[in-house]
XYZ file of C-alpha atoms in Angstrom:
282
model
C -70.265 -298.640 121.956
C -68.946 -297.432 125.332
C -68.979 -300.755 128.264
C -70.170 -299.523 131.578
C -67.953 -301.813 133.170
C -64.595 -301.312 130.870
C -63.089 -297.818 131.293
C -60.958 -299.213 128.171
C -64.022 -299.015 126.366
C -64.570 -295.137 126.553
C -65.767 -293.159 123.100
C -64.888 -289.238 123.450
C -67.710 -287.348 121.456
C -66.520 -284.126 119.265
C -68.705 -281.566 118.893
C -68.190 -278.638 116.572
C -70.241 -275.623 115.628
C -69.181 -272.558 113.193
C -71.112 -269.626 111.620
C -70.408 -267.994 108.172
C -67.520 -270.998 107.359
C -67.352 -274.604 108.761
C -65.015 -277.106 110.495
C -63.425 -280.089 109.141
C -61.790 -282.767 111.156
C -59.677 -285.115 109.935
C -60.740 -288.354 111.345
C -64.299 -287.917 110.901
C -65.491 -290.346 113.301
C -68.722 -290.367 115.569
C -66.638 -290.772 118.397
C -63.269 -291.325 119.128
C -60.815 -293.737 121.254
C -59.244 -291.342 124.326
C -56.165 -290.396 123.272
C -56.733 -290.006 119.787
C -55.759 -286.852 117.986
C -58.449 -285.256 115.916
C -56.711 -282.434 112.862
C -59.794 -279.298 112.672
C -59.474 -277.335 109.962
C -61.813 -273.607 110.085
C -62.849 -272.757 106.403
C -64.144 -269.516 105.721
C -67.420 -268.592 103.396
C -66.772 -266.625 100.865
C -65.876 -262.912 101.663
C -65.051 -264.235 105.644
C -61.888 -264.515 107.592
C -60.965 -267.246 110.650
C -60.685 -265.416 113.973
C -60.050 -267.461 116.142
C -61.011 -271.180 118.152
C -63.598 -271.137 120.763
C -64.985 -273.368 123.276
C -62.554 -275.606 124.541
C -59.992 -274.502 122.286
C -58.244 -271.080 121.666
C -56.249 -269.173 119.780
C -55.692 -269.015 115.850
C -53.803 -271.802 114.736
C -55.396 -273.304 111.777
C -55.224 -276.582 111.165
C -55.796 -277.433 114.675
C -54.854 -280.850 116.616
C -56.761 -281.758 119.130
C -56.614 -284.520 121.430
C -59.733 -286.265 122.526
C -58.905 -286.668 126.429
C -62.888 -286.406 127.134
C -65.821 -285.500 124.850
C -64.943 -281.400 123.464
C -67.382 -279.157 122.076
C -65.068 -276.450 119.926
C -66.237 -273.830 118.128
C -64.623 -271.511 115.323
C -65.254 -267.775 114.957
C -65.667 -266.038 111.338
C -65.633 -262.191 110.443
C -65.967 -260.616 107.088
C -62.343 -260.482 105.868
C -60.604 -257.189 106.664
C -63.160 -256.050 109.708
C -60.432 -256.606 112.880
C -56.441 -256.272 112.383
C -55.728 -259.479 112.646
C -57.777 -260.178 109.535
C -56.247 -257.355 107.733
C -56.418 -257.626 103.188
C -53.333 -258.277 101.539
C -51.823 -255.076 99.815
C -48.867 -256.248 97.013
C -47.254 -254.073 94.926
C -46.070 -250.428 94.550
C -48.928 -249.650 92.398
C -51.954 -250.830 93.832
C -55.443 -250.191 93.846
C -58.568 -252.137 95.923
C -61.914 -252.282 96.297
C -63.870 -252.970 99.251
C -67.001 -252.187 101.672
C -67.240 -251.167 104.947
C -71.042 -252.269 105.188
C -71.319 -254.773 108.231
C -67.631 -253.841 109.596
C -66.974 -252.481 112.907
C -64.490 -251.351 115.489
C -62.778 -253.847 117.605
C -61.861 -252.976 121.233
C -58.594 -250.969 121.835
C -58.787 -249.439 118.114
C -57.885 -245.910 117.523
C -59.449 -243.365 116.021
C -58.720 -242.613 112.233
C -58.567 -239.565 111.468
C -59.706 -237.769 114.594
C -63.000 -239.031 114.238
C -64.533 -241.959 116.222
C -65.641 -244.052 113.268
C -67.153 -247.201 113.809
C -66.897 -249.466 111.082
C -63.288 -249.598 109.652
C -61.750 -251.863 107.557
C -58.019 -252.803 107.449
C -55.454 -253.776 104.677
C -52.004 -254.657 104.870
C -48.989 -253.566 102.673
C -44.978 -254.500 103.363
C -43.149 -252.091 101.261
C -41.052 -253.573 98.489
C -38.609 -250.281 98.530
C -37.617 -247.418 100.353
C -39.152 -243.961 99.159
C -42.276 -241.719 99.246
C -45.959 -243.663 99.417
C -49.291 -241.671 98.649
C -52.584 -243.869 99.631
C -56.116 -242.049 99.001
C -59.443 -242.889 99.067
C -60.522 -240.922 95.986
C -63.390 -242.424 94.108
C -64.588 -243.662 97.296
C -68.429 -242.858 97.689
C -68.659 -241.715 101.094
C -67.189 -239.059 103.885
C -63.756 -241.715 104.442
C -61.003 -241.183 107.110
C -57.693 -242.679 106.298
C -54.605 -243.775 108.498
C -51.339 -245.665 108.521
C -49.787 -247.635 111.225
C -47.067 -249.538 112.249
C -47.592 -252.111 114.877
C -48.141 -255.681 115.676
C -51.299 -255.247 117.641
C -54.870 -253.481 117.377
C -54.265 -251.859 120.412
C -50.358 -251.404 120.026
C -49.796 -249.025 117.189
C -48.000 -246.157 115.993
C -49.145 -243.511 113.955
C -47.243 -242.790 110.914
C -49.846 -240.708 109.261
C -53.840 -239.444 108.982
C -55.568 -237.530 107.478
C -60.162 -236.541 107.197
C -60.836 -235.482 103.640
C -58.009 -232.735 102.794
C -57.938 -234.413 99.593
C -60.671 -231.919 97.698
C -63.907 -233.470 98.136
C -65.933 -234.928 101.061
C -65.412 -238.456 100.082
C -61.398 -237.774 99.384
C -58.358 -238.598 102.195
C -55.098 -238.851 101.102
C -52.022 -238.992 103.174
C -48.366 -239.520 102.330
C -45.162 -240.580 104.238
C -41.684 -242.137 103.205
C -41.671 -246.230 103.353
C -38.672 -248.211 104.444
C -38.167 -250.926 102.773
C -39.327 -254.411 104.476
C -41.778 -252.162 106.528
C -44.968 -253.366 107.444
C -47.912 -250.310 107.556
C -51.160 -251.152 108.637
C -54.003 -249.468 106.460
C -57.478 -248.470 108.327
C -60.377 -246.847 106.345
C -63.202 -245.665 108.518
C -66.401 -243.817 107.871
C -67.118 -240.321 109.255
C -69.071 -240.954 111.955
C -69.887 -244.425 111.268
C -70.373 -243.988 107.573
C -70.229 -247.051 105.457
C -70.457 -248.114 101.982
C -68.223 -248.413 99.001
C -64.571 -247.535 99.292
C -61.788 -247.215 96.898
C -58.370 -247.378 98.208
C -54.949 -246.361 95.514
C -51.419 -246.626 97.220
C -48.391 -245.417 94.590
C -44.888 -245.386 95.763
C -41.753 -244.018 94.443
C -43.112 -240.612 92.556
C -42.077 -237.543 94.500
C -44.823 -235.911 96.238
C -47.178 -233.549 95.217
C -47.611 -231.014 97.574
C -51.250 -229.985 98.237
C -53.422 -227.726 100.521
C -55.968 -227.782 102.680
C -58.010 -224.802 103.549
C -58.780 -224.243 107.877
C -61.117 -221.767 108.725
C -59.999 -218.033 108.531
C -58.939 -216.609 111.619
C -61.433 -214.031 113.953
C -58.227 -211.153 112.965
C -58.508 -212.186 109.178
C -55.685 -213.703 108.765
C -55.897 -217.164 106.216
C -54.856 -220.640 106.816
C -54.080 -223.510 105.341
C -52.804 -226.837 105.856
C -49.305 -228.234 103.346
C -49.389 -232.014 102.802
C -46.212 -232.371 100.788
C -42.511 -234.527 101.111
C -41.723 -234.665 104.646
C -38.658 -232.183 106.134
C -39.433 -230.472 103.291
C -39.188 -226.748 102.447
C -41.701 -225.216 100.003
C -42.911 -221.515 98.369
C -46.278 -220.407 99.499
C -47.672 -218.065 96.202
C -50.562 -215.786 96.321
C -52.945 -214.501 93.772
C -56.200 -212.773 93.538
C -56.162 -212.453 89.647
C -54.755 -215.755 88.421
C -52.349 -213.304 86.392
C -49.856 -211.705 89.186
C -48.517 -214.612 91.585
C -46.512 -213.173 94.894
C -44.149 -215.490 96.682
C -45.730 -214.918 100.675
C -42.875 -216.938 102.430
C -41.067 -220.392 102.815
C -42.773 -223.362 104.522
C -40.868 -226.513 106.075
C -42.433 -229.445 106.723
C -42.779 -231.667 109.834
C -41.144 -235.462 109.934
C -45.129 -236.164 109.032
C -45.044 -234.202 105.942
C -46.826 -231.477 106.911
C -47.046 -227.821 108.163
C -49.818 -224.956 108.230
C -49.312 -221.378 107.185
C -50.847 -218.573 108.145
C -51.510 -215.707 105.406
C -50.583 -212.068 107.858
C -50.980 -210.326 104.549
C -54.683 -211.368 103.471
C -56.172 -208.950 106.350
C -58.967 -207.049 104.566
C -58.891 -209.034 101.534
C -61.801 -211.176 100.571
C -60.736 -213.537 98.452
C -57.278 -214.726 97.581
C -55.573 -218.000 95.902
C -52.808 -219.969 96.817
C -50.389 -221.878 95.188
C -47.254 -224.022 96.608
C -44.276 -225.116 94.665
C -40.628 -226.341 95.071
């Protein structure tokens, strides 16, 4: 034990304390000699990520050597894997598909908004791109409203947007977006819920098939004029086609898409006409 009267004599005390994973140290002692270096490792429970070191420690390096100058109480912080950036899932591939919840996840400080919605409870992969070429991701099959978007960036709070998108995949529960990757690239993946939505998400990334392109219908416009949005390759040009039998198809113009892949067009020729269809091709 520790002398009064010999400062030689001194045992430093280590005290460590962890939620949803624990802390090994490597010596395991019940006190330790000052000077001595102490090796903390944080280990995640299942389905958790390390964040980072607290108490009087910080930062994320894990293993962690510490050296007892004094007793130290240090504590280590666990999320559910995926919740903030830094914990982001591992995307590998150029076919890939994942499953995941958003239940219990939530929005870190400095986050943007996905989608043009405020969210609340996004989760976050991570995917470097193996090749250069087009990438669609969508959350089809997912079984809520999603919002989807793609980043580049090395910080939650430092990011650029490469693409977004709120459901113009079809359905309520479908966002899809697509942009061209450059190979070596790494894009930060965010899946939010509408509003704070959570529950089950499915998330499908394909690269190296040429886009599709797609619409999205906007609300018709007070003169009665129709609108829609083309999500297609980007600094692309497309034919808009028109319909209202399924039988006789009308080419209504040429569209070119932005450097984000996408452009709307507005119908001048649908004034007075309740319903008609639209098609886009190459």
């Amino acid at each position: 034990g520790t002398n009064p009267n010999d400062a030689t004599s001194f045992r430093a005390r280590l005290f460590t304390a962890a939620a949803n994973g624990m802390i090994s140290r490597s010596l395991d002692a019940a006190n330790y000699l000052l000077g001595s270096q102490v090796r903390l490792t944080a280990i995640p429970a299942s389905g958790y990520a390390f964040i980072a070191w607290s108490g009087q420690a910080s930062g994320r390096e894990n293993p962690l050597v510490v050296t007892m100058d004094g007793h130290k109480t240090i504590g280590a912080s666990f999320k559910l894997a995926g919740d903030d950036f830094v914990t982001a899932l591992p995307l590998n591939g150029s076919i890939v598909t994942a499953s995941a919840s958003n239940v219990g996840m939530s929005k870190e400080p400095g986050e943007p908004n996905h989608g043009g919605n405020p969210g609340g409870k996004s989760i976050w992969w991570r995917w470097t791109a193996p090749g250069s070429g087009p990438v669609t991701v969508t959350t089809a099959g997912s079984s809520f409203n999603t919002l989807l978007a793609i980043y580049t960036g090395p910080t939650v709070s430092n990011l650029t947007q490469i693409a977004s998108d709120n459901n113009s995949g079809g359905t309520s529960n479908r966002s899809i977006v697509q942009f061209t990757a450059t190979a070596g690239t790494t894009y930060n993946i965010a899946v939010d819920g509408y509003d704070g939505a959570s529950s089950r998400i499915l998330l499908s990334l394909t690269q190296g098939t040429r886009f599709r392109p797609q619409l999205r219908s906007l609300p018709r416009l007070g003169d009665g004029r129709m609108q829609f949005v083309v999500t297609g390759q980007p600094s692309h040009t497309y034919i808009v086609e028109g319909t209202e039998n399924f039988v006789t198809w009308a080419v209504l113009g040429q569209v070119a898409t932005g450097a984000d892949g996408t452009v709307v067009f507005v119908d001048s020729t649908a004034v007075g006409l309740a319903t008609r269809f639209y098609r886009v091709r190459e």
